[in-house]
Amino acid sequence: MAHRWRNTLTAADVTPEPIWMNRRQLIAGGASGLGLAALAGRAQAQSALEPNSWEEITTYNNYYEFGTGKDDPARNAGGLRTDPWTITVDGLVDNPGEYSLADLIGGLTTEERIYRFRCVEAWSMVVPWNGIELADILNRIGVKSAARYVAFETTVQPDVMVGVRRRVLPFPYVEGLRLDEAMHPLTLMATGIYGRDIPNQNGAPIRLVVPWKYGFKSIKSIARISLVAEQPPATWNRAAPHEYGFYSNVNPTVDHPRWSQASERRIGGGLFASREPTLMFNGYESEVASLYEGMDLTKFF
Ligand SMILES: Nc1nc2c(c(=O)[nH]1)N[C@H]1C(S)=C(S)[C@@H](COP(=O)(O)O)O[C@H]1N2
Ligand SMILES: [Mo]
């Protein structure tokens, strides 16, 4: 990568960048009512980057292998076997094989990243992740020039996964990224939250985090990484292609067929908290919009 993304979003030092972005959007949208709107934008930007609590992040989850309710993963994921952990690396790579987690990520730089997280169901959180840039892992395994996409697969442990036994979705859960998305410095392979090991319900021992995409792209408990030439299958895209596209970039102007994506409910905001406007690319527009230049985002949703 040409540059390593610098994390300015710490709890101690609330970033000025989203405030700057809001102001720029206000200016772009005309200066009427600037005073009040700028204040509102500032308040929203600051509250939006206050991390959610450990409790909120680890008890309100989507991990269908452990059930479809938001509290099912915290209740049911205790039996997931995460040690030892093997990740199969195959496809168009120089160094394929069965890697232990330590061999795959040992010696690479662990980052702390506070990211907005936006679920397709129009709720959101802010999560302080610890992890490694996926690009560093891809460079270690050596991507061949014919590779254009990265495919991921979640482990399947039917004896401890009640959702797998009930076949609530076709498993293994699979996801994919275009290679330039995968190599982007914002794309993280998370191994921790709040400096602690990532809990099973959040995707132990290693899961993807792509902060400008809807949450379902961030596949948990990864057991296989494949470099491929063709666009790989993705679980929700395969299950309901009219509702979930391959790209699934957060986009307030492209609604889900059954609900609006223009706003979101911040988890932990309280019963009477007002909804917050959803930001283009979940607030990471200045970093990632160039990846999609010339693409019709209503077609490639
Ligand atoms: N293997 C697997 N990964 C998954 C899912 C899942 O059901 N199975 N759910 C996805 C969805 S819909 C969301 S919103 C996020 C939730 O991540 P969190 O529970 O850490 O907030 O995980 C994603 N990754
Ligand atoms: Mo989701």
JSON list of C-alpha atoms and ligand atoms in Angstrom, two decimals, residues 62 119-121 123 215-216, ligand 2:
[
{"chain": "A", "resi": 62, "resn": "ASN", "atom": "CA", "xyz": [-25.74, -11.06, 14.46]},
{"chain": "A", "resi": 119, "resn": "CYS", "atom": "CA", "xyz": [-25.87, -2.88, 9.96]},
{"chain": "A", "resi": 120, "resn": "VAL", "atom": "CA", "xyz": [-28.14, -3.23, 6.92]},
{"chain": "A", "resi": 121, "resn": "GLU", "atom": "CA", "xyz": [-31.08, -3.38, 9.35]},
{"chain": "A", "resi": 123, "resn": "TRP", "atom": "CA", "xyz": [-28.92, 0.21, 13.43]},
{"chain": "A", "resi": 215, "resn": "GLY", "atom": "CA", "xyz": [-22.26, -5.21, 8.67]},
{"chain": "A", "resi": 216, "resn": "PHE", "atom": "CA", "xyz": [-22.99, -8.52, 6.97]},
{"chain": "B", "resi": 2, "resn": "MO", "atom": "MO", "xyz": [-26.31, -7.03, 9.71]}
]
